[in-house]
Amino acid sequence: MSWPTCVRALSASLALSLAFSDAALCGQSGGTQSNQTPKLIPRTHEEREARFQAEHRIVLNVEVTDGAGSPIAGLKAGDFTLIQDRQLRSIASFRPVNGESVPVPPRVMLLLDAANNSSRDIVNDRKGIESFLRQSPEPLAYPTSIAVLSDGEIRSAPPTRNRGALLDQLTDLSSRLHPVACVNDVSPNETMRAVWMPGTVSGVDSTKELNCLNQRFITSISALTRFAKLQIDIPGRVILIWMGSGWPLLNNKQFRPDDESVKAGFFANLVQVSSALREAQITLDVLLPSSLFRTPESRSEHDDAFFNGVPNQDEVTAASLGLQALAHQSGGQILIGAKNIPSGISACMADAKSYYELTFDSPTAAQFGEYHSLQVKVEKPGLTVRTNTVYYAEQ
């Protein structure tokens, strides 16, 4: 699907062009019509069935923990109930996973975000990762790599269990990291802190700051989408631990209201990034430790409802693509105000130790981006279940 570049008005005198390399943030689908007659490709029944399953079989990685947050092993298929759109669904397959012994173990990525953190925050996050890696000389339980969001792309080094090799990766990838260029034109403290919860409105007023917020939003979402798409063909689960609170939600009044073309673009890209994360089996975690430099916002009941996803383009906003919303919908952890970075990383990595893989078959969608809510329950008291909470069917 291709999307043309379009313009989103910020005020009477200010407009910005919003475009992804893979898909524009707003606009209707377009392009010239081809006169070529499509060629039919004959397929056997088995080939058609395999193709249908590849496109419609949904894989869920399900975390089950007790009151202390420890993973619960030993559950059986009969302990699980799958609910889609408030209706019971049949589970096609079930498998308990021990991440330390499976042929393709989960991969862990520790991501430094240079698009949405100040230089001081980047240094603080890097030191936290260093502290985690120096805790022990023993190899890590899972293949791990360092990743960075910088210059419009997410780049990562090869996964390894060797802590020394990861320290070298960290030095190599972070030594030349710098905040996104537009921050140099405005107050970095104000611009970097302009990440708000969905229920609030930002007070940023400067045209330059608004431009910078918009640039960070576009850069972050497009980079995450491209990264997730590249992971789809790599076997195994990915636990992506994102350092920091993520990109701006563009809740400032100058960004409102969104017209139909803007909403259509936001919704199309929400479907793309959500689907890519799910198909790549990426669990997205947010790690924002308490510090003097970053003050986390608290979540409200309005925000909790918002995090469950939007069913159509009429309800979508830029905030629908926020990092914390995507993390929640992927079944990830959102560790706001974590005690420290090493303990936060350990808590996120613990998800790889013991979990359950469930699959089910999704019916053909009636339209692009057909929204479905998901819930997995375990009929045992005192347990918490985390997995994908929504998916968007793409026909």
mmCIF file of C-alpha atoms in Angstrom:
data_model
loop_
_atom_site.group_PDB
_atom_site.id
_atom_site.type_symbol
_atom_site.label_atom_id
_atom_site.label_comp_id
_atom_site.label_asym_id
_atom_site.label_seq_id
_atom_site.Cartn_x
_atom_site.Cartn_y
_atom_site.Cartn_z
ATOM 1 C CA MET A 1 0.000 0.000 0.000
ATOM 2 C CA SER A 2 1.341 3.406 -0.931
ATOM 3 C CA TRP A 3 0.325 6.696 0.623
ATOM 4 C CA PRO A 4 1.023 10.147 -0.841
ATOM 5 C CA THR A 5 2.598 12.939 1.120
ATOM 6 C CA CYS A 6 0.019 15.228 2.698
ATOM 7 C CA VAL A 7 -0.150 18.314 4.846
ATOM 8 C CA ARG A 8 -1.461 18.638 8.360
ATOM 9 C CA ALA A 9 -2.333 22.134 9.556
ATOM 10 C CA LEU A 10 -0.947 23.175 12.918
ATOM 11 C CA SER A 11 -2.320 26.709 12.901
ATOM 12 C CA ALA A 12 -3.466 29.316 10.408
ATOM 13 C CA SER A 13 0.111 30.106 9.449
ATOM 14 C CA LEU A 14 1.877 26.791 10.046
ATOM 15 C CA ALA A 15 1.663 23.487 8.219
ATOM 16 C CA LEU A 16 3.879 20.425 8.155
ATOM 17 C CA SER A 17 4.383 17.681 5.623
ATOM 18 C CA LEU A 18 3.954 14.295 7.264
ATOM 19 C CA ALA A 19 5.325 11.313 5.406
ATOM 20 C CA PHE A 20 6.796 7.895 6.115
ATOM 21 C CA SER A 21 9.207 6.239 3.767
ATOM 22 C CA ASP A 22 6.909 3.205 3.843
ATOM 23 C CA ALA A 23 3.601 5.036 4.334
ATOM 24 C CA ALA A 24 2.538 8.608 4.836
ATOM 25 C CA LEU A 25 1.009 9.557 8.154
ATOM 26 C CA CYS A 26 -2.025 11.037 6.488
ATOM 27 C CA GLY A 27 -3.921 10.988 3.213
ATOM 28 C CA GLN A 28 -5.914 8.564 1.138
ATOM 29 C CA SER A 29 -4.431 5.761 -0.928
ATOM 30 C CA GLY A 30 -3.549 6.784 -4.460
ATOM 31 C CA GLY A 31 -1.436 6.004 -7.470
ATOM 32 C CA THR A 32 -1.905 5.462 -11.162
ATOM 33 C CA GLN A 33 -3.994 2.626 -12.502
ATOM 34 C CA SER A 34 -2.216 -0.137 -14.407
ATOM 35 C CA ASN A 35 -3.550 -1.459 -17.702
ATOM 36 C CA GLN A 36 -1.832 -4.806 -17.235
ATOM 37 C CA THR A 37 -4.094 -7.831 -16.736
ATOM 38 C CA PRO A 38 -3.219 -9.632 -13.499
ATOM 39 C CA LYS A 39 -1.922 -13.174 -13.939
ATOM 40 C CA LEU A 40 -3.630 -15.946 -11.983
ATOM 41 C CA ILE A 41 -1.288 -18.284 -10.124
ATOM 42 C CA PRO A 42 -2.689 -21.834 -9.828
ATOM 43 C CA ARG A 43 -2.302 -23.346 -6.349
ATOM 44 C CA THR A 44 -3.202 -26.738 -4.904
ATOM 45 C CA HIS A 45 -5.592 -27.073 -1.959
ATOM 46 C CA GLU A 46 -2.624 -27.661 0.342
ATOM 47 C CA GLU A 47 -0.883 -24.524 -0.924
ATOM 48 C CA ARG A 48 -4.030 -22.444 -0.478
ATOM 49 C CA GLU A 49 -4.476 -23.789 3.055
ATOM 50 C CA ALA A 50 -0.854 -23.043 3.950
ATOM 51 C CA ARG A 51 -1.184 -19.515 2.576
ATOM 52 C CA PHE A 52 -4.403 -18.916 4.520
ATOM 53 C CA GLN A 53 -2.811 -20.102 7.764
ATOM 54 C CA ALA A 54 0.254 -17.944 7.212
ATOM 55 C CA GLU A 55 -1.954 -14.875 6.787
ATOM 56 C CA HIS A 56 -4.677 -15.670 9.331
ATOM 57 C CA ARG A 57 -3.078 -17.714 12.127
ATOM 58 C CA ILE A 58 -2.438 -15.414 15.085
ATOM 59 C CA VAL A 59 0.401 -16.238 17.490
ATOM 60 C CA LEU A 60 0.136 -15.027 21.091
ATOM 61 C CA ASN A 61 2.992 -15.146 23.602
ATOM 62 C CA VAL A 62 1.236 -15.279 26.965
ATOM 63 C CA GLU A 63 2.881 -14.340 30.258
ATOM 64 C CA VAL A 64 1.334 -15.682 33.455
ATOM 65 C CA THR A 65 2.702 -14.376 36.760
ATOM 66 C CA ASP A 66 1.822 -14.601 40.440
ATOM 67 C CA GLY A 67 1.311 -11.719 42.857
ATOM 68 C CA ALA A 68 5.066 -11.227 43.194
ATOM 69 C CA GLY A 69 5.556 -11.028 39.424
ATOM 70 C CA SER A 70 7.207 -14.456 39.161
ATOM 71 C CA PRO A 71 6.362 -16.537 36.053
ATOM 72 C CA ILE A 72 4.055 -19.507 36.527
ATOM 73 C CA ALA A 73 5.056 -22.733 34.760
ATOM 74 C CA GLY A 74 3.217 -26.018 34.429
ATOM 75 C CA LEU A 75 -0.163 -24.782 33.204
ATOM 76 C CA LYS A 76 -2.124 -26.872 30.697
ATOM 77 C CA ALA A 77 -4.129 -25.903 27.632
ATOM 78 C CA GLY A 78 -7.376 -26.409 29.557
ATOM 79 C CA ASP A 79 -6.355 -23.689 32.020
ATOM 80 C CA PHE A 80 -6.575 -21.016 29.299
ATOM 81 C CA THR A 81 -9.594 -19.268 27.828
ATOM 82 C CA LEU A 82 -9.284 -17.085 24.722
ATOM 83 C CA ILE A 83 -11.802 -14.280 24.193
ATOM 84 C CA GLN A 84 -12.033 -12.217 21.023
ATOM 85 C CA ASP A 85 -14.504 -9.349 20.867
ATOM 86 C CA ARG A 86 -16.105 -10.698 24.069
ATOM 87 C CA GLN A 87 -16.732 -14.066 22.428
ATOM 88 C CA LEU A 88 -15.026 -17.373 23.210
ATOM 89 C CA ARG A 89 -12.598 -18.530 20.527
ATOM 90 C CA SER A 90 -11.049 -21.941 19.949
ATOM 91 C CA ILE A 91 -7.318 -22.269 20.577
ATOM 92 C CA ALA A 92 -5.679 -23.892 17.541
ATOM 93 C CA SER A 93 -2.437 -24.857 19.281
ATOM 94 C CA PHE A 94 -0.838 -24.605 22.708
ATOM 95 C CA ARG A 95 2.744 -24.946 23.827
ATOM 96 C CA PRO A 96 4.551 -24.110 27.088
ATOM 97 C CA VAL A 97 7.896 -22.426 26.424
ATOM 98 C CA ASN A 98 11.058 -22.487 28.508
ATOM 99 C CA GLY A 99 13.094 -19.727 26.914
ATOM 100 C CA GLU A 100 16.411 -21.162 28.036
ATOM 101 C CA SER A 101 15.925 -24.525 26.349
ATOM 102 C CA VAL A 102 13.915 -23.970 23.152
ATOM 103 C CA PRO A 103 15.771 -24.420 19.822
ATOM 104 C CA VAL A 104 15.153 -20.764 18.919
ATOM 105 C CA PRO A 105 15.374 -18.815 22.186
ATOM 106 C CA PRO A 106 13.814 -15.371 22.599
ATOM 107 C CA ARG A 107 16.052 -12.457 21.664
ATOM 108 C CA VAL A 108 16.399 -9.385 23.887
ATOM 109 C CA MET A 109 17.199 -5.885 22.584
ATOM 110 C CA LEU A 110 18.176 -2.961 24.814
ATOM 111 C CA LEU A 111 17.341 0.226 22.925
ATOM 112 C CA LEU A 112 18.812 3.666 23.537
ATOM 113 C CA ASP A 113 16.524 6.377 22.173
ATOM 114 C CA ALA A 114 18.435 9.381 20.820
ATOM 115 C CA ALA A 115 15.350 10.830 19.134
ATOM 116 C CA ASN A 116 13.378 11.416 22.338
ATOM 117 C CA ASN A 117 15.925 11.729 25.136
ATOM 118 C CA SER A 118 18.321 14.518 26.008
ATOM 119 C CA SER A 119 22.090 13.979 26.031
ATOM 120 C CA ARG A 120 21.958 13.742 29.805
ATOM 121 C CA ASP A 121 19.233 11.071 29.673
ATOM 122 C CA ILE A 122 21.132 9.076 27.054
ATOM 123 C CA VAL A 123 24.225 9.058 29.260
ATOM 124 C CA ASN A 124 22.128 7.997 32.248
ATOM 125 C CA ASP A 125 20.510 5.141 30.286
ATOM 126 C CA ARG A 126 23.859 3.969 28.921
ATOM 127 C CA LYS A 127 25.333 3.858 32.424
ATOM 128 C CA GLY A 128 22.334 1.840 33.592
ATOM 129 C CA ILE A 129 22.859 -0.728 30.834
ATOM 130 C CA GLU A 130 26.553 -0.865 31.690
ATOM 131 C CA SER A 131 25.689 -1.548 35.340
ATOM 132 C CA PHE A 132 23.370 -4.362 34.303
ATOM 133 C CA LEU A 133 25.994 -5.984 32.076
ATOM 134 C CA ARG A 134 28.708 -5.746 34.767
ATOM 135 C CA GLN A 135 26.598 -7.424 37.444
ATOM 136 C CA SER A 136 28.075 -10.852 36.704
ATOM 137 C CA PRO A 137 30.738 -12.469 34.523
ATOM 138 C CA GLU A 138 28.327 -15.273 33.599
ATOM 139 C CA PRO A 139 26.796 -15.324 30.115
ATOM 140 C CA LEU A 140 23.262 -13.991 29.773
ATOM 141 C CA ALA A 141 20.446 -16.518 29.570
ATOM 142 C CA TYR A 142 19.214 -15.205 26.201
ATOM 143 C CA PRO A 143 20.840 -13.770 23.080
ATOM 144 C CA THR A 144 20.915 -10.013 23.622
ATOM 145 C CA SER A 145 21.909 -7.029 21.533
ATOM 146 C CA ILE A 146 22.243 -3.285 21.879
ATOM 147 C CA ALA A 147 20.056 -1.133 19.630
ATOM 148 C CA VAL A 148 19.807 2.615 19.090
ATOM 149 C CA LEU A 149 17.237 4.922 17.539
ATOM 150 C CA SER A 150 19.332 7.556 15.803
ATOM 151 C CA ASP A 151 19.314 9.423 12.486
ATOM 152 C CA GLY A 152 15.859 8.128 11.643
ATOM 153 C CA GLU A 153 16.633 4.415 11.970
ATOM 154 C CA ILE A 154 16.799 1.675 14.584
ATOM 155 C CA ARG A 155 20.179 -0.006 14.288
ATOM 156 C CA SER A 156 21.174 -3.084 16.259
ATOM 157 C CA ALA A 157 24.253 -5.237 16.662
ATOM 158 C CA PRO A 158 24.277 -9.068 16.389
ATOM 159 C CA PRO A 159 22.799 -10.869 19.414
ATOM 160 C CA THR A 160 25.184 -12.495 21.877
ATOM 161 C CA ARG A 161 25.142 -13.864 25.424
ATOM 162 C CA ASN A 162 28.642 -12.513 26.090
ATOM 163 C CA ARG A 163 28.470 -9.511 28.431
ATOM 164 C CA GLY A 164 31.877 -8.211 27.361
ATOM 165 C CA ALA A 165 30.835 -8.263 23.724
ATOM 166 C CA LEU A 166 27.669 -6.366 24.632
ATOM 167 C CA LEU A 167 29.695 -3.729 26.467
ATOM 168 C CA ASP A 168 31.734 -3.311 23.284
ATOM 169 C CA GLN A 169 28.500 -2.993 21.281
ATOM 170 C CA LEU A 170 27.263 -0.376 23.718
ATOM 171 C CA THR A 171 30.454 1.652 23.389
ATOM 172 C CA ASP A 172 30.445 1.391 19.613
ATOM 173 C CA LEU A 173 26.790 2.309 19.091
ATOM 174 C CA SER A 174 26.470 4.983 21.768
ATOM 175 C CA SER A 175 29.809 6.800 21.532
ATOM 176 C CA ARG A 176 28.538 9.147 18.826
ATOM 177 C CA LEU A 177 24.878 9.332 19.859
ATOM 178 C CA HIS A 178 23.349 12.770 19.994
ATOM 179 C CA PRO A 179 19.759 14.007 20.390
ATOM 180 C CA VAL A 180 17.681 14.661 17.295
ATOM 181 C CA ALA A 181 19.020 17.698 15.444
ATOM 182 C CA CYS A 182 15.950 19.920 15.891
ATOM 183 C CA VAL A 183 16.502 20.015 19.657
ATOM 184 C CA ASN A 184 19.496 22.277 19.053
ATOM 185 C CA ASP A 185 17.092 25.008 17.875
ATOM 186 C CA VAL A 186 14.879 25.002 20.973
ATOM 187 C CA SER A 187 15.035 24.438 24.706
ATOM 188 C CA PRO A 188 15.974 20.758 25.096
ATOM 189 C CA ASN A 189 14.437 20.529 28.548
ATOM 190 C CA GLU A 190 11.004 21.665 27.361
ATOM 191 C CA THR A 191 11.030 19.776 24.071
ATOM 192 C CA MET A 192 12.247 16.485 25.523
ATOM 193 C CA ARG A 193 9.705 16.556 28.326
ATOM 194 C CA ALA A 194 6.747 17.094 26.022
ATOM 195 C CA VAL A 195 5.612 13.467 26.211
ATOM 196 C CA TRP A 196 2.156 13.469 27.750
ATOM 197 C CA MET A 197 -0.401 10.903 28.681
ATOM 198 C CA PRO A 198 -3.399 10.659 26.302
ATOM 199 C CA GLY A 199 -5.783 12.502 28.600
ATOM 200 C CA THR A 200 -3.729 15.698 28.847
ATOM 201 C CA VAL A 201 -2.994 18.672 26.601
ATOM 202 C CA SER A 202 0.545 19.973 26.091
ATOM 203 C CA GLY A 203 1.353 23.599 26.747
ATOM 204 C CA VAL A 204 4.186 23.918 24.213
ATOM 205 C CA ASP A 205 3.624 27.054 22.120
ATOM 206 C CA SER A 206 6.755 27.788 20.071
ATOM 207 C CA THR A 207 6.509 27.046 16.357
ATOM 208 C CA LYS A 208 10.020 25.606 16.440
ATOM 209 C CA GLU A 209 9.124 23.355 19.348
ATOM 210 C CA LEU A 210 5.964 22.168 17.610
ATOM 211 C CA ASN A 211 7.998 21.357 14.503
ATOM 212 C CA CYS A 212 10.490 19.452 16.634
ATOM 213 C CA LEU A 213 7.762 17.465 18.421
ATOM 214 C CA ASN A 214 6.257 16.580 15.062
ATOM 215 C CA GLN A 215 9.635 15.522 13.650
ATOM 216 C CA ARG A 216 10.324 13.261 16.636
ATOM 217 C CA PHE A 217 6.898 11.659 16.294
ATOM 218 C CA ILE A 218 7.366 10.916 12.578
ATOM 219 C CA THR A 219 10.944 9.703 13.018
ATOM 220 C CA SER A 220 10.085 7.353 15.863
ATOM 221 C CA ILE A 221 6.970 5.741 14.410
ATOM 222 C CA SER A 222 8.464 5.258 10.944
ATOM 223 C CA ALA A 223 11.678 3.772 12.378
ATOM 224 C CA LEU A 224 9.762 1.358 14.635
ATOM 225 C CA THR A 225 7.538 0.250 11.743
ATOM 226 C CA ARG A 226 10.492 -0.450 9.443
ATOM 227 C CA PHE A 227 12.350 -2.252 12.230
ATOM 228 C CA ALA A 228 9.372 -4.484 13.062
ATOM 229 C CA LYS A 229 8.816 -5.407 9.422
ATOM 230 C CA LEU A 230 12.446 -6.515 9.138
ATOM 231 C CA GLN A 231 11.992 -8.838 12.138
ATOM 232 C CA ILE A 232 8.982 -10.688 10.704
ATOM 233 C CA ASP A 233 11.052 -13.190 8.718
ATOM 234 C CA ILE A 234 13.475 -13.864 11.609
ATOM 235 C CA PRO A 235 12.300 -16.864 13.683
ATOM 236 C CA GLY A 236 11.567 -16.471 17.367
ATOM 237 C CA ARG A 237 10.255 -13.947 19.811
ATOM 238 C CA VAL A 238 11.819 -10.509 20.467
ATOM 239 C CA ILE A 239 11.703 -8.644 23.776
ATOM 240 C CA LEU A 240 12.437 -5.020 22.887
ATOM 241 C CA ILE A 241 13.235 -2.918 25.980
ATOM 242 C CA TRP A 242 12.832 0.770 25.100
ATOM 243 C CA MET A 243 14.697 3.168 27.375
ATOM 244 C CA GLY A 244 12.655 6.311 28.071
ATOM 245 C CA SER A 245 9.049 7.404 27.706
ATOM 246 C CA GLY A 246 9.063 7.574 23.907
ATOM 247 C CA TRP A 247 7.925 10.133 21.374
ATOM 248 C CA PRO A 248 5.490 13.055 21.773
ATOM 249 C CA LEU A 249 1.785 12.343 21.482
ATOM 250 C CA LEU A 250 1.074 15.659 19.693
ATOM 251 C CA ASN A 251 -1.676 16.561 22.142
ATOM 252 C CA ASN A 252 -1.016 20.281 21.885
ATOM 253 C CA LYS A 253 -4.053 22.297 20.864
ATOM 254 C CA GLN A 254 -2.177 23.578 17.777
ATOM 255 C CA PHE A 255 -2.300 20.041 16.367
ATOM 256 C CA ARG A 256 -6.096 19.898 16.555
ATOM 257 C CA PRO A 257 -8.525 19.154 15.064
ATOM 258 C CA ASP A 258 -7.555 16.307 12.734
ATOM 259 C CA ASP A 259 -9.508 16.160 9.481
ATOM 260 C CA GLU A 260 -10.614 12.928 7.819
ATOM 261 C CA SER A 261 -7.483 12.564 5.666
ATOM 262 C CA VAL A 262 -5.226 12.938 8.714
ATOM 263 C CA LYS A 263 -7.259 10.397 10.673
ATOM 264 C CA ALA A 264 -7.166 7.980 7.742
ATOM 265 C CA GLY A 265 -3.389 8.251 7.630
ATOM 266 C CA PHE A 266 -2.973 7.803 11.380
ATOM 267 C CA PHE A 267 -5.230 4.741 11.352
ATOM 268 C CA ALA A 268 -3.454 3.166 8.361
ATOM 269 C CA ASN A 269 -0.113 3.538 10.099
ATOM 270 C CA LEU A 270 -1.506 2.275 13.400
ATOM 271 C CA VAL A 271 -2.637 -0.875 11.590
ATOM 272 C CA GLN A 272 0.793 -1.236 9.962
ATOM 273 C CA VAL A 273 2.917 -0.820 13.080
ATOM 274 C CA SER A 274 0.581 -2.889 15.277
ATOM 275 C CA SER A 275 0.448 -5.723 12.739
ATOM 276 C CA ALA A 276 4.213 -5.679 12.182
ATOM 277 C CA LEU A 277 4.921 -5.861 15.929
ATOM 278 C CA ARG A 278 2.508 -8.789 16.319
ATOM 279 C CA GLU A 279 3.698 -10.716 13.254
ATOM 280 C CA ALA A 280 7.339 -10.283 14.321
ATOM 281 C CA GLN A 281 6.410 -11.512 17.819
ATOM 282 C CA ILE A 282 7.839 -8.358 19.377
ATOM 283 C CA THR A 283 6.950 -7.710 22.982
ATOM 284 C CA LEU A 284 7.587 -4.005 23.519
ATOM 285 C CA ASP A 285 8.622 -2.944 27.036
ATOM 286 C CA VAL A 286 8.985 0.636 28.291
ATOM 287 C CA LEU A 287 11.622 1.299 30.947
ATOM 288 C CA LEU A 288 11.633 4.766 32.485
ATOM 289 C CA PRO A 289 13.422 4.829 35.852
ATOM 290 C CA SER A 290 12.887 7.553 38.403
ATOM 291 C CA SER A 291 15.511 10.268 38.087
ATOM 292 C CA LEU A 292 16.111 13.945 38.618
ATOM 293 C CA PHE A 293 15.961 14.473 34.862
ATOM 294 C CA ARG A 294 12.667 12.818 33.895
ATOM 295 C CA THR A 295 9.417 13.058 35.798
ATOM 296 C CA PRO A 296 6.976 10.334 34.756
ATOM 297 C CA GLU A 297 3.284 11.081 34.327
ATOM 298 C CA SER A 298 0.705 8.964 36.134
ATOM 299 C CA ARG A 299 -1.982 7.054 34.260
ATOM 300 C CA SER A 300 -5.675 7.792 34.695
ATOM 301 C CA GLU A 301 -8.765 5.682 34.022
ATOM 302 C CA HIS A 302 -9.154 7.601 30.752
ATOM 303 C CA ASP A 303 -5.634 6.578 29.750
ATOM 304 C CA ASP A 304 -6.243 2.926 30.661
ATOM 305 C CA ALA A 305 -9.262 2.818 28.361
ATOM 306 C CA PHE A 306 -7.281 4.561 25.630
ATOM 307 C CA PHE A 307 -4.506 1.980 25.875
ATOM 308 C CA ASN A 308 -6.922 -0.745 24.787
ATOM 309 C CA GLY A 309 -6.763 0.570 21.224
ATOM 310 C CA VAL A 310 -9.078 2.394 18.840
ATOM 311 C CA PRO A 311 -11.505 0.449 16.623
ATOM 312 C CA ASN A 312 -11.709 2.847 13.676
ATOM 313 C CA GLN A 313 -10.244 5.975 12.151
ATOM 314 C CA ASP A 314 -12.970 8.208 13.590
ATOM 315 C CA GLU A 315 -11.475 7.727 17.063
ATOM 316 C CA VAL A 316 -7.778 7.713 16.176
ATOM 317 C CA THR A 317 -5.316 10.477 17.076
ATOM 318 C CA ALA A 318 -1.533 10.770 17.018
ATOM 319 C CA ALA A 319 -1.596 9.599 20.639
ATOM 320 C CA SER A 320 -3.050 6.267 19.470
ATOM 321 C CA LEU A 321 0.457 5.545 18.149
ATOM 322 C CA GLY A 322 2.188 6.370 21.441
ATOM 323 C CA LEU A 323 4.933 4.086 22.756
ATOM 324 C CA GLN A 324 3.121 3.198 25.964
ATOM 325 C CA ALA A 325 -0.110 2.334 24.120
ATOM 326 C CA LEU A 326 1.749 0.087 21.657
ATOM 327 C CA ALA A 327 3.661 -1.552 24.517
ATOM 328 C CA HIS A 328 0.469 -2.312 26.430
ATOM 329 C CA GLN A 329 -1.169 -3.750 23.313
ATOM 330 C CA SER A 330 1.865 -5.990 22.656
ATOM 331 C CA GLY A 331 1.603 -7.517 26.136
ATOM 332 C CA GLY A 332 4.711 -5.671 27.306
ATOM 333 C CA GLN A 333 5.579 -4.121 30.633
ATOM 334 C CA ILE A 334 5.463 -0.374 31.257
ATOM 335 C CA LEU A 335 7.888 0.264 34.094
ATOM 336 C CA ILE A 336 7.379 3.931 34.890
ATOM 337 C CA GLY A 337 9.326 5.028 37.941
ATOM 338 C CA ALA A 338 11.341 1.793 38.049
ATOM 339 C CA LYS A 339 13.766 1.569 40.960
ATOM 340 C CA ASN A 340 16.777 1.481 38.645
ATOM 341 C CA ILE A 341 17.725 0.422 35.159
ATOM 342 C CA PRO A 342 19.435 -2.919 35.989
ATOM 343 C CA SER A 343 16.442 -4.145 37.996
ATOM 344 C CA GLY A 344 14.074 -2.952 35.255
ATOM 345 C CA ILE A 345 16.015 -4.822 32.560
ATOM 346 C CA SER A 346 15.997 -7.960 34.697
ATOM 347 C CA ALA A 347 12.227 -7.705 35.185
ATOM 348 C CA CYS A 348 11.655 -7.391 31.431
ATOM 349 C CA MET A 349 14.040 -10.225 30.578
ATOM 350 C CA ALA A 350 12.260 -12.499 33.067
ATOM 351 C CA ASP A 351 9.382 -12.686 30.570
ATOM 352 C CA ALA A 352 11.569 -14.887 28.364
ATOM 353 C CA LYS A 353 12.051 -17.594 30.989
ATOM 354 C CA SER A 354 8.621 -19.212 31.065
ATOM 355 C CA TYR A 355 5.590 -18.377 28.952
ATOM 356 C CA TYR A 356 2.959 -19.984 26.757
ATOM 357 C CA GLU A 357 2.457 -19.839 23.012
ATOM 358 C CA LEU A 358 -1.163 -19.928 21.898
ATOM 359 C CA THR A 359 -2.429 -19.703 18.333
ATOM 360 C CA PHE A 360 -5.855 -19.210 16.840
ATOM 361 C CA ASP A 361 -7.264 -18.658 13.372
ATOM 362 C CA SER A 362 -8.559 -15.227 12.455
ATOM 363 C CA PRO A 363 -11.454 -15.065 9.993
ATOM 364 C CA THR A 364 -11.067 -13.055 6.802
ATOM 365 C CA ALA A 365 -11.594 -9.364 7.490
ATOM 366 C CA ALA A 366 -14.426 -7.478 5.823
ATOM 367 C CA GLN A 367 -12.244 -4.393 5.442
ATOM 368 C CA PHE A 368 -8.688 -3.138 5.965
ATOM 369 C CA GLY A 369 -7.778 -2.670 9.613
ATOM 370 C CA GLU A 370 -10.713 -4.568 11.098
ATOM 371 C CA TYR A 371 -10.309 -4.160 14.857
ATOM 372 C CA HIS A 372 -10.508 -7.085 17.271
ATOM 373 C CA SER A 373 -10.040 -7.025 21.034
ATOM 374 C CA LEU A 374 -8.265 -9.939 22.682
ATOM 375 C CA GLN A 375 -8.185 -11.325 26.198
ATOM 376 C CA VAL A 376 -6.633 -14.483 27.603
ATOM 377 C CA LYS A 377 -7.803 -15.723 30.984
ATOM 378 C CA VAL A 378 -6.426 -18.364 33.324
ATOM 379 C CA GLU A 379 -9.008 -19.831 35.676
ATOM 380 C CA LYS A 380 -6.777 -19.774 38.742
ATOM 381 C CA PRO A 381 -6.982 -17.125 41.477
ATOM 382 C CA GLY A 382 -4.209 -14.600 42.077
ATOM 383 C CA LEU A 383 -2.593 -14.812 38.639
ATOM 384 C CA THR A 384 -1.942 -12.018 36.148
ATOM 385 C CA VAL A 385 -2.024 -12.650 32.388
ATOM 386 C CA ARG A 386 -0.293 -10.444 29.806
ATOM 387 C CA THR A 387 -0.441 -10.840 26.043
ATOM 388 C CA ASN A 388 -1.573 -8.915 22.961
ATOM 389 C CA THR A 389 -4.767 -7.016 23.723
ATOM 390 C CA VAL A 390 -5.785 -6.120 20.154
ATOM 391 C CA TYR A 391 -5.105 -7.003 16.556
ATOM 392 C CA TYR A 392 -6.070 -5.396 13.273
ATOM 393 C CA ALA A 393 -7.003 -7.814 10.506
ATOM 394 C CA GLU A 394 -5.767 -6.770 7.070
ATOM 395 C CA GLN A 395 -7.956 -9.014 4.864
#
